[in-house]
Amino acid sequence: MTMKLVATAFAALATQQHVAAFAPAVGRGYSASSALRMAETTALSQDELKKMVGYKSVDDYVESGMVVGLGTGSTAYFAVERLGEKLKSGDLKDIVAIPTSVRTKEQAEELGIPLVTLDTHSKLDVAIDGADEVDPDLNLVKGGGGALLREKMVEVCADKFIVIVDESKLCDGLGPGFPLPVEITPFCHEHTLRTIAALPTCEGCDAVLRMGTSSSNVPDGDDIAVTDNGNYIVDLHFKEAIKDAPAMATELKNTVGVVDHGLFCGMTTAVIIAGSDGISVKEA
């Protein structure tokens, strides 16, 4: 995107006052870039940055006639919102979409987005979702919102997987900045938790059973969190960066009792990043 286009896009967004209810409370602000100053706007909030990348992902990667995977979370929310807008206006036609969670399904239905499932559409043209962490090789940690299994099932079937984040999600190494979620079966869950913590690639992690709401890794209740699939989540807290994310992904997946994990390795087509200097795109 040229400087002029970035400035125009930021200026347009700055005039929009509505922030969707699903999005989290406004986080830390970002300093205005030269593009923003040219557009005579003020620094945008983290939520507004999320909206920028969410809208851009649909504008740049979704075309009429596509099968689209819809992610889950506060950033993916805006991609779903944009898809609904463009279908309503007629800019996009003959789109069907596959949601990755119950709450994304509900949002899409409210917007009138036609929905299908992998049972009828096993091949997707594009999937769009956020991430909790992104490393320099574009490996991801996902699942902070508890939808990691459905997200991976849908996104691995897409010809293109577009990741949308603000710059706070970029890291030098996965692990310390955000706990790694692992979805496990309820049966003998304490045994599975101990088994995971004892894996060689997980050495040094603190394995914590998610409590309360499955969509948050911050404990907010006394009951064990249950996913949309009826499973539990163990969050792995690391003090140091994961040395070999693909190796850990394989070891976790091969552990009996583990349904899936939040490491998304080698799946990313491109990452759209919103930051203080505007929007950038990093391709795999």
Coordinates of N, CA and C in Angstrom, one line a residue, residues 46-260:
Q46 N -5.8 0.5 19.8 CA -5.5 -0.9 19.4 C -6.7 -1.5 18.7
D47 N -7.9 -1.2 19.1 CA -9.1 -1.7 18.5 C -9.3 -1.2 17.1
E48 N -9.0 0.1 16.8 CA -9.1 0.7 15.5 C -8.0 0.1 14.6
L49 N -6.8 -0.3 15.1 CA -5.8 -0.9 14.3 C -6.3 -2.3 13.9
K50 N -7.0 -3.0 14.8 CA -7.5 -4.3 14.5 C -8.5 -4.2 13.4
K51 N -9.3 -3.2 13.5 CA -10.3 -3.0 12.4 C -9.7 -2.7 11.1
M52 N -8.6 -2.0 11.0 CA -7.9 -1.7 9.8 C -7.5 -3.0 9.1
V53 N -6.8 -3.9 9.9 CA -6.3 -5.2 9.3 C -7.5 -6.1 8.9
G54 N -8.5 -6.1 9.8 CA -9.7 -7.0 9.5 C -10.3 -6.6 8.2
Y55 N -10.5 -5.3 8.0 CA -11.1 -4.8 6.7 C -10.2 -5.1 5.5
K56 N -8.9 -4.8 5.7 CA -8.0 -5.0 4.6 C -7.9 -6.4 4.1
S57 N -8.0 -7.4 5.1 CA -7.9 -8.8 4.7 C -9.0 -9.2 3.8
V58 N -10.2 -8.7 4.0 CA -11.4 -9.0 3.2 C -11.3 -8.3 1.8
D59 N -10.9 -7.0 1.9 CA -10.8 -6.2 0.7 C -9.7 -6.7 -0.3
D60 N -8.6 -7.3 0.3 CA -7.5 -7.7 -0.6 C -7.6 -9.2 -1.0
Y61 N -8.2 -10.0 -0.2 CA -8.1 -11.5 -0.4 C -9.4 -12.2 -0.7
V62 N -10.5 -11.5 -0.5 CA -11.8 -12.2 -0.8 C -12.4 -11.7 -2.1
E63 N -12.8 -12.6 -2.9 CA -13.5 -12.3 -4.2 C -14.8 -13.1 -4.3
S64 N -15.7 -12.6 -5.1 CA -17.0 -13.2 -5.3 C -16.8 -14.7 -5.7
G65 N -17.7 -15.5 -5.2 CA -17.7 -16.9 -5.5 C -16.8 -17.8 -4.6
M66 N -16.2 -17.2 -3.6 CA -15.2 -17.9 -2.8 C -15.9 -18.6 -1.6
V67 N -15.2 -19.7 -1.1 CA -15.5 -20.3 0.2 C -14.5 -19.7 1.2
V68 N -15.0 -19.1 2.2 CA -14.2 -18.3 3.2 C -14.2 -18.9 4.6
G69 N -13.1 -19.1 5.2 CA -13.0 -19.5 6.6 C -13.0 -18.3 7.5
L70 N -13.9 -18.3 8.5 CA -14.1 -17.1 9.4 C -13.5 -17.5 10.7
G71 N -12.4 -16.7 11.1 CA -11.8 -16.9 12.4 C -12.6 -16.5 13.6
T72 N -11.9 -16.6 14.7 CA -12.6 -16.2 16.0 C -11.7 -15.3 16.8
G73 N -12.3 -14.3 17.4 CA -11.5 -13.4 18.3 C -11.8 -11.9 17.9
S74 N -11.2 -11.1 18.7 CA -11.4 -9.6 18.6 C -11.0 -9.0 17.3
T75 N -9.9 -9.6 16.7 CA -9.5 -9.1 15.4 C -10.3 -9.7 14.2
A76 N -10.5 -11.0 14.3 CA -11.3 -11.7 13.3 C -12.7 -11.1 13.2
Y77 N -13.2 -10.6 14.3 CA -14.5 -10.1 14.4 C -14.7 -9.0 13.3
F78 N -13.7 -8.2 13.1 CA -13.8 -7.1 12.1 C -13.7 -7.6 10.6
A79 N -13.0 -8.7 10.4 CA -13.1 -9.4 9.1 C -14.5 -9.9 8.8
V80 N -15.1 -10.5 9.7 CA -16.5 -11.0 9.6 C -17.4 -9.8 9.3
E81 N -17.2 -8.8 10.1 CA -18.0 -7.6 9.9 C -17.9 -7.0 8.5
R82 N -16.7 -6.9 8.0 CA -16.4 -6.4 6.7 C -17.0 -7.3 5.6
L83 N -16.9 -8.6 5.8 CA -17.5 -9.5 4.8 C -19.0 -9.3 4.7
G84 N -19.6 -9.2 5.9 CA -21.1 -8.9 5.9 C -21.5 -7.6 5.2
E85 N -20.7 -6.6 5.4 CA -20.9 -5.3 4.8 C -20.9 -5.4 3.2
K86 N -19.8 -6.1 2.8 CA -19.6 -6.2 1.3 C -20.7 -7.1 0.6
L87 N -21.1 -8.1 1.4 CA -22.2 -8.9 0.8 C -23.5 -8.1 0.8
K88 N -23.8 -7.3 1.8 CA -25.0 -6.5 1.8 C -25.0 -5.4 0.8
S89 N -23.9 -4.8 0.5 CA -23.8 -3.8 -0.5 C -23.7 -4.3 -1.9
G90 N -23.5 -5.6 -2.1 CA -23.4 -6.2 -3.4 C -22.0 -6.2 -4.0
D91 N -21.0 -5.7 -3.2 CA -19.6 -5.7 -3.7 C -19.1 -7.1 -3.8
L92 N -19.6 -8.0 -3.0 CA -19.3 -9.4 -3.1 C -20.6 -10.2 -3.3
K93 N -20.5 -11.3 -4.1 CA -21.6 -12.1 -4.3 C -21.2 -13.6 -4.3
D94 N -22.2 -14.5 -4.1 CA -22.0 -15.9 -4.1 C -20.9 -16.4 -3.2
I95 N -20.8 -15.8 -2.0 CA -19.9 -16.2 -1.0 C -20.6 -17.2 0.0
V96 N -19.8 -18.2 0.4 CA -20.3 -19.1 1.5 C -19.1 -19.1 2.5
A97 N -19.4 -19.2 3.7 CA -18.4 -19.2 4.8 C -18.5 -20.3 5.8
I98 N -17.4 -20.6 6.4 CA -17.3 -21.6 7.4 C -16.8 -21.0 8.7
P99 N -17.6 -20.9 9.8 CA -17.2 -20.3 11.0 C -16.4 -21.2 11.9
T100 N -15.5 -20.7 12.7 CA -14.7 -21.5 13.5 C -15.1 -21.6 15.0
S101 N -16.2 -21.0 15.3 CA -16.7 -21.1 16.7 C -18.2 -20.8 16.7
V102 N -18.8 -21.1 17.8 CA -20.3 -20.8 18.0 C -20.5 -19.3 17.9
R103 N -19.6 -18.5 18.5 CA -19.8 -17.0 18.5 C -19.6 -16.4 17.2
T104 N -18.6 -16.9 16.4 CA -18.5 -16.4 15.0 C -19.7 -16.8 14.2
K105 N -20.2 -18.0 14.4 CA -21.4 -18.4 13.7 C -22.5 -17.5 13.9
E106 N -22.7 -17.1 15.2 CA -23.8 -16.2 15.6 C -23.6 -14.9 14.9
Q107 N -22.4 -14.3 14.9 CA -22.2 -13.0 14.3 C -22.4 -13.1 12.8
A108 N -22.0 -14.1 12.2 CA -22.2 -14.3 10.7 C -23.6 -14.4 10.4
E109 N -24.4 -15.1 11.2 CA -25.8 -15.3 10.9 C -26.5 -13.9 11.0
E110 N -26.1 -13.1 12.0 CA -26.7 -11.8 12.2 C -26.5 -10.9 11.0
L111 N -25.3 -11.1 10.4 CA -24.9 -10.3 9.2 C -25.4 -10.8 7.9
G112 N -26.1 -12.0 8.0 CA -26.7 -12.5 6.7 C -25.7 -13.2 5.9
I113 N -24.5 -13.7 6.4 CA -23.5 -14.4 5.6 C -23.9 -15.8 5.5
P114 N -24.0 -16.3 4.3 CA -24.4 -17.8 4.1 C -23.3 -18.7 4.7
L115 N -23.7 -19.7 5.5 CA -22.8 -20.5 6.1 C -22.9 -22.0 5.6
V116 N -21.8 -22.7 5.6 CA -21.7 -24.1 5.3 C -20.8 -24.7 6.3
T117 N -20.5 -26.0 6.1 CA -19.5 -26.7 7.0 C -18.5 -27.4 6.1
L118 N -17.5 -28.0 6.8 CA -16.5 -28.8 6.1 C -17.1 -30.1 5.5
D119 N -18.2 -30.5 6.1 CA -18.9 -31.7 5.6 C -19.3 -31.5 4.1
T120 N -19.6 -30.3 3.7 CA -20.1 -30.1 2.4 C -19.0 -29.3 1.5
H121 N -18.1 -28.6 2.2 CA -17.1 -27.8 1.5 C -15.7 -28.1 2.2
S122 N -15.0 -29.1 1.7 CA -13.7 -29.4 2.4 C -12.6 -28.6 1.8
K123 N -12.8 -27.8 0.8 CA -11.8 -27.0 0.2 C -12.2 -25.5 0.3
L124 N -11.3 -24.7 0.9 CA -11.6 -23.3 1.1 C -10.6 -22.5 0.2
D125 N -11.1 -21.4 -0.3 CA -10.2 -20.5 -1.1 C -9.3 -19.7 -0.1
V126 N -9.9 -19.2 1.0 CA -9.1 -18.4 1.9 C -9.7 -18.5 3.3
A127 N -8.9 -18.4 4.3 CA -9.3 -18.3 5.7 C -8.6 -17.1 6.3
I128 N -9.4 -16.4 7.2 CA -8.8 -15.2 7.8 C -9.0 -15.3 9.3
D129 N -7.9 -15.1 10.0 CA -8.0 -15.2 11.5 C -6.9 -14.4 12.1
G130 N -7.1 -14.1 13.4 CA -6.1 -13.4 14.2 C -5.1 -14.4 14.8
A131 N -4.2 -13.9 15.6 CA -3.2 -14.8 16.3 C -2.8 -14.2 17.6
D132 N -2.4 -15.0 18.6 CA -1.9 -14.5 19.9 C -0.5 -14.1 19.9
E133 N 0.3 -14.9 19.0 CA 1.7 -14.6 18.8 C 2.1 -15.0 17.4
V134 N 3.1 -14.2 16.9 CA 3.6 -14.5 15.5 C 5.1 -14.4 15.6
D135 N 5.8 -15.5 15.2 CA 7.3 -15.4 15.3 C 7.9 -15.0 13.9
P136 N 9.2 -14.8 13.8 CA 9.7 -14.4 12.5 C 9.5 -15.3 11.3
D137 N 9.3 -16.6 11.6 CA 9.0 -17.6 10.6 C 7.5 -17.8 10.3
L138 N 6.7 -16.9 10.9 CA 5.3 -16.9 10.7 C 4.6 -18.1 11.3
N139 N 5.3 -18.7 12.3 CA 4.6 -19.7 13.1 C 3.8 -19.0 14.1
L140 N 2.7 -19.6 14.5 CA 1.7 -18.9 15.4 C 1.4 -19.6 16.7
V141 N 1.0 -18.8 17.7 CA 0.3 -19.4 18.8 C -1.1 -18.8 18.7
K142 N -2.1 -19.8 18.7 CA -3.5 -19.4 18.6 C -4.3 -20.2 19.7
G143 N -5.5 -19.7 20.0 CA -6.3 -20.5 20.9 C -6.6 -19.8 22.2
G144 N -6.2 -18.5 22.3 CA -6.5 -17.8 23.5 C -7.9 -17.7 23.8
G145 N -8.7 -17.7 22.7 CA -10.2 -17.6 22.8 C -10.8 -19.0 22.8
G146 N -10.1 -20.0 22.9 CA -10.6 -21.4 23.1 C -11.1 -22.1 21.9
A147 N -10.9 -21.5 20.7 CA -11.4 -22.1 19.4 C -10.4 -22.8 18.6
L148 N -9.3 -23.2 19.2 CA -8.1 -23.6 18.4 C -8.4 -24.8 17.6
L149 N -9.2 -25.8 18.0 CA -9.4 -27.0 17.3 C -10.2 -26.7 16.0
R150 N -11.3 -26.0 16.1 CA -12.1 -25.7 14.9 C -11.3 -24.7 14.0
E151 N -10.6 -23.8 14.6 CA -9.8 -22.9 13.8 C -8.8 -23.7 12.9
K152 N -8.1 -24.6 13.5 CA -7.1 -25.4 12.8 C -7.7 -26.3 11.7
M153 N -8.9 -26.9 12.1 CA -9.5 -27.8 11.1 C -10.0 -27.0 9.9
V154 N -10.4 -25.8 10.1 CA -10.9 -25.0 8.9 C -9.7 -24.4 8.2
E155 N -8.8 -23.8 8.9 CA -7.7 -23.1 8.2 C -6.7 -24.0 7.5
V156 N -6.5 -25.2 7.9 CA -5.6 -26.1 7.2 C -6.2 -26.5 5.9
C157 N -7.5 -26.3 5.7 CA -8.1 -26.7 4.4 C -8.1 -25.5 3.4
A158 N -7.6 -24.4 3.8 CA -7.7 -23.2 2.9 C -6.5 -23.1 2.0
D159 N -6.7 -22.7 0.7 CA -5.6 -22.4 -0.2 C -4.7 -21.3 0.4
K160 N -5.3 -20.3 1.0 CA -4.6 -19.2 1.6 C -5.1 -18.9 3.0
F161 N -4.1 -18.8 3.9 CA -4.5 -18.5 5.3 C -3.9 -17.1 5.6
I162 N -4.7 -16.2 5.8 CA -4.3 -14.8 6.1 C -4.5 -14.5 7.5
V163 N -3.4 -14.1 8.2 CA -3.4 -13.8 9.6 C -3.4 -12.3 9.8
I164 N -4.2 -11.8 10.7 CA -4.4 -10.3 10.9 C -4.1 -10.0 12.4
V165 N -3.1 -9.1 12.6 CA -2.7 -8.8 13.9 C -2.3 -7.3 14.0
D166 N -2.2 -6.8 15.3 CA -1.6 -5.6 15.5 C -0.1 -5.9 15.9
E167 N 0.7 -4.9 15.9 CA 2.2 -5.2 16.1 C 2.5 -5.7 17.5
S168 N 1.6 -5.6 18.4 CA 1.9 -6.2 19.8 C 2.0 -7.7 19.8
K169 N 1.5 -8.3 18.7 CA 1.5 -9.8 18.7 C 2.8 -10.4 18.0
L170 N 3.7 -9.5 17.5 CA 4.9 -10.0 17.0 C 5.9 -10.3 18.1
C171 N 6.7 -11.3 17.9 CA 7.7 -11.7 18.9 C 8.9 -12.4 18.3
D172 N 10.0 -12.4 19.0 CA 11.2 -13.1 18.5 C 11.1 -14.6 18.7
G173 N 10.3 -15.1 19.6 CA 10.1 -16.5 19.9 C 8.8 -16.8 20.6
L174 N 8.1 -17.8 20.2 CA 6.8 -18.1 20.8 C 7.0 -18.6 22.2
G175 N 6.0 -18.4 23.0 CA 6.0 -18.9 24.4 C 5.9 -17.9 25.5
P176 N 6.9 -17.1 25.7 CA 6.9 -16.3 26.9 C 5.8 -15.2 26.9
G177 N 5.4 -14.7 25.7 CA 4.5 -13.6 25.6 C 3.0 -14.0 25.8
F178 N 2.7 -15.3 25.6 CA 1.4 -15.8 25.6 C 1.3 -17.3 25.8
P179 N 0.5 -17.8 26.8 CA 0.5 -19.2 27.1 C 0.0 -20.0 25.9
L180 N 0.6 -21.2 25.7 CA 0.2 -22.0 24.6 C -1.0 -22.9 25.0
P181 N -2.1 -22.8 24.4 CA -3.2 -23.7 24.8 C -3.2 -25.0 24.1
V182 N -3.6 -26.1 24.9 CA -3.6 -27.4 24.4 C -5.0 -28.0 24.7
E183 N -5.8 -28.4 23.7 CA -7.1 -28.9 24.0 C -7.0 -30.4 24.3
I184 N -7.6 -30.9 25.4 CA -7.5 -32.3 25.8 C -8.8 -32.9 26.1
T185 N -8.9 -34.2 26.2 CA -10.2 -34.8 26.5 C -10.4 -34.7 28.0
P186 N -11.7 -34.6 28.4 CA -12.0 -34.6 29.9 C -11.6 -35.8 30.6
F187 N -11.6 -37.0 29.9 CA -11.3 -38.3 30.6 C -9.8 -38.2 31.1
C188 N -9.7 -38.4 32.4 CA -8.4 -38.5 33.0 C -7.5 -37.3 32.7
H189 N -8.2 -36.1 32.8 CA -7.5 -34.9 32.3 C -6.3 -34.5 33.1
E190 N -6.3 -34.9 34.4 CA -5.1 -34.5 35.3 C -3.9 -35.4 34.8
H191 N -4.2 -36.6 34.4 CA -3.1 -37.5 33.9 C -2.5 -36.9 32.6
T192 N -3.4 -36.4 31.7 CA -2.9 -35.8 30.5 C -2.2 -34.6 30.7
L193 N -2.6 -33.8 31.6 CA -1.9 -32.5 32.0 C -0.5 -32.8 32.4
R194 N -0.3 -33.8 33.3 CA 1.0 -34.2 33.8 C 1.9 -34.7 32.6
T195 N 1.3 -35.5 31.8 CA 2.0 -36.1 30.6 C 2.5 -35.0 29.7
I196 N 1.7 -34.0 29.5 CA 2.1 -32.9 28.6 C 3.3 -32.1 29.3
A197 N 3.2 -31.8 30.5 CA 4.2 -31.1 31.2 C 5.6 -31.8 31.2
A198 N 5.5 -33.2 31.1 CA 6.7 -34.0 31.2 C 7.3 -34.2 29.8
L199 N 6.7 -33.7 28.7 CA 7.3 -33.9 27.4 C 8.6 -33.2 27.3
P200 N 9.6 -33.8 26.6 CA 10.9 -33.1 26.5 C 10.8 -31.7 25.9
T201 N 10.0 -31.5 24.9 CA 9.9 -30.2 24.2 C 9.2 -29.2 25.1
C202 N 8.5 -29.7 26.1 CA 7.7 -28.7 27.0 C 8.5 -28.5 28.3
E203 N 9.7 -28.9 28.4 CA 10.5 -28.8 29.6 C 10.5 -27.4 30.2
G204 N 10.2 -27.3 31.4 CA 10.2 -25.9 32.1 C 8.9 -25.2 32.0
C205 N 7.9 -25.8 31.4 CA 6.6 -25.1 31.3 C 5.8 -25.3 32.6
D206 N 4.9 -24.4 32.8 CA 3.9 -24.5 33.9 C 2.5 -24.8 33.3
A207 N 2.1 -26.1 33.4 CA 0.8 -26.5 32.8 C -0.4 -26.2 33.7
V208 N -1.3 -25.3 33.2 CA -2.4 -24.9 34.1 C -3.7 -25.2 33.4
L209 N -4.6 -25.8 34.1 CA -6.0 -26.1 33.5 C -6.8 -24.9 33.5
R210 N -7.4 -24.6 32.3 CA -8.2 -23.4 32.2 C -9.5 -23.5 33.0
M211 N -9.8 -22.4 33.7 CA -11.0 -22.4 34.5 C -11.9 -21.3 34.2
G212 N -13.2 -21.5 34.3 CA -14.2 -20.5 34.0 C -14.6 -20.5 32.6
T213 N -14.5 -19.4 31.9 CA -14.9 -19.2 30.5 C -13.8 -19.8 29.6
S214 N -14.2 -20.6 28.6 CA -13.2 -21.2 27.7 C -12.6 -20.2 26.8
S215 N -13.3 -19.0 26.6 CA -12.8 -18.0 25.6 C -11.8 -17.1 26.3
S216 N -11.3 -17.3 27.5 CA -10.3 -16.5 28.2 C -9.4 -17.4 28.9
N217 N -8.1 -17.1 28.8 CA -7.1 -17.9 29.6 C -6.8 -17.3 30.9
V218 N -7.6 -16.3 31.3 CA -7.5 -15.7 32.6 C -8.7 -16.3 33.4
P219 N -8.4 -17.0 34.5 CA -9.4 -17.6 35.3 C -10.5 -16.7 35.7
D220 N -11.8 -17.1 35.4 CA -12.9 -16.2 35.7 C -14.1 -17.0 36.3
G221 N -13.7 -18.2 36.9 CA -14.8 -19.0 37.5 C -14.1 -20.2 38.2
D222 N -15.0 -20.9 38.9 CA -14.5 -22.1 39.7 C -14.6 -23.4 39.0
D223 N -15.4 -23.4 37.9 CA -15.6 -24.6 37.1 C -14.6 -24.7 36.0
I224 N -14.2 -26.0 35.6 CA -13.3 -26.2 34.5 C -13.9 -25.6 33.2
A225 N -13.1 -24.9 32.4 CA -13.6 -24.3 31.2 C -13.9 -25.5 30.2
V226 N -14.9 -25.4 29.4 CA -15.3 -26.4 28.4 C -15.4 -25.7 27.1
T227 N -14.7 -26.3 26.1 CA -14.7 -25.7 24.7 C -16.1 -26.0 24.0
D228 N -16.2 -25.5 22.8 CA -17.4 -25.7 22.0 C -17.5 -27.2 21.6
N229 N -16.4 -27.9 21.8 CA -16.3 -29.4 21.4 C -16.5 -30.3 22.6
G230 N -16.7 -29.6 23.8 CA -16.9 -30.4 25.0 C -15.6 -30.9 25.7
N231 N -14.5 -30.3 25.3 CA -13.2 -30.6 25.8 C -12.6 -29.6 26.8
Y232 N -11.5 -29.9 27.4 CA -10.8 -29.0 28.4 C -9.6 -28.4 27.7
I233 N -9.1 -27.3 28.3 CA -7.9 -26.7 27.7 C -6.8 -26.6 28.8
V234 N -5.6 -27.0 28.5 CA -4.4 -26.7 29.4 C -3.6 -25.6 28.8
D235 N -3.3 -24.6 29.5 CA -2.5 -23.5 29.0 C -1.0 -23.7 29.5
L236 N -0.1 -23.7 28.6 CA 1.3 -23.9 28.9 C 2.0 -22.6 29.0
H237 N 2.5 -22.3 30.2 CA 3.2 -21.0 30.4 C 4.7 -21.3 30.4
F238 N 5.4 -20.5 29.5 CA 6.8 -20.6 29.3 C 7.6 -19.4 29.8
K239 N 8.7 -19.6 30.4 CA 9.5 -18.4 30.8 C 10.5 -18.1 29.7
E240 N 10.8 -19.1 28.9 CA 11.8 -18.8 27.8 C 11.1 -19.2 26.5
A241 N 11.7 -18.7 25.4 CA 11.1 -19.0 24.0 C 11.2 -20.5 23.7
I242 N 10.1 -20.9 23.0 CA 10.1 -22.3 22.6 C 11.2 -22.5 21.6
K243 N 12.1 -23.5 21.8 CA 13.3 -23.7 20.9 C 12.9 -24.2 19.5
D244 N 12.0 -25.1 19.5 CA 11.6 -25.8 18.2 C 10.1 -26.0 18.2
A245 N 9.4 -25.0 17.7 CA 8.0 -25.0 17.7 C 7.4 -26.2 16.8
P246 N 7.9 -26.5 15.6 CA 7.4 -27.6 14.9 C 7.6 -29.0 15.6
A247 N 8.7 -29.1 16.3 CA 9.0 -30.4 17.1 C 8.0 -30.5 18.2
M248 N 7.8 -29.4 18.9 CA 6.8 -29.4 20.0 C 5.4 -29.7 19.5
A249 N 5.0 -29.1 18.3 CA 3.7 -29.4 17.7 C 3.5 -30.9 17.5
T250 N 4.6 -31.5 16.9 CA 4.5 -33.0 16.6 C 4.4 -33.8 17.9
E251 N 5.2 -33.4 18.9 CA 5.2 -34.2 20.2 C 3.8 -34.1 20.9
L252 N 3.3 -32.9 20.9 CA 2.0 -32.7 21.5 C 0.9 -33.4 20.8
K253 N 0.9 -33.4 19.5 CA -0.1 -34.0 18.7 C -0.1 -35.6 18.8
N254 N 1.1 -36.1 19.1 CA 1.3 -37.5 19.3 C 1.0 -38.0 20.7
T255 N 0.6 -37.1 21.6 CA 0.3 -37.5 23.0 C -1.1 -37.9 23.1
V256 N -1.3 -39.2 23.6 CA -2.7 -39.7 23.7 C -3.4 -38.8 24.8
G257 N -4.6 -38.4 24.5 CA -5.4 -37.5 25.4 C -5.4 -36.1 24.9
V258 N -4.4 -35.7 24.0 CA -4.4 -34.4 23.4 C -5.3 -34.4 22.1
V259 N -6.2 -33.5 22.1 CA -7.0 -33.4 20.8 C -6.3 -32.6 19.8
D260 N -5.8 -31.4 20.2 CA -5.0 -30.6 19.3 C -4.4 -29.5 20.2

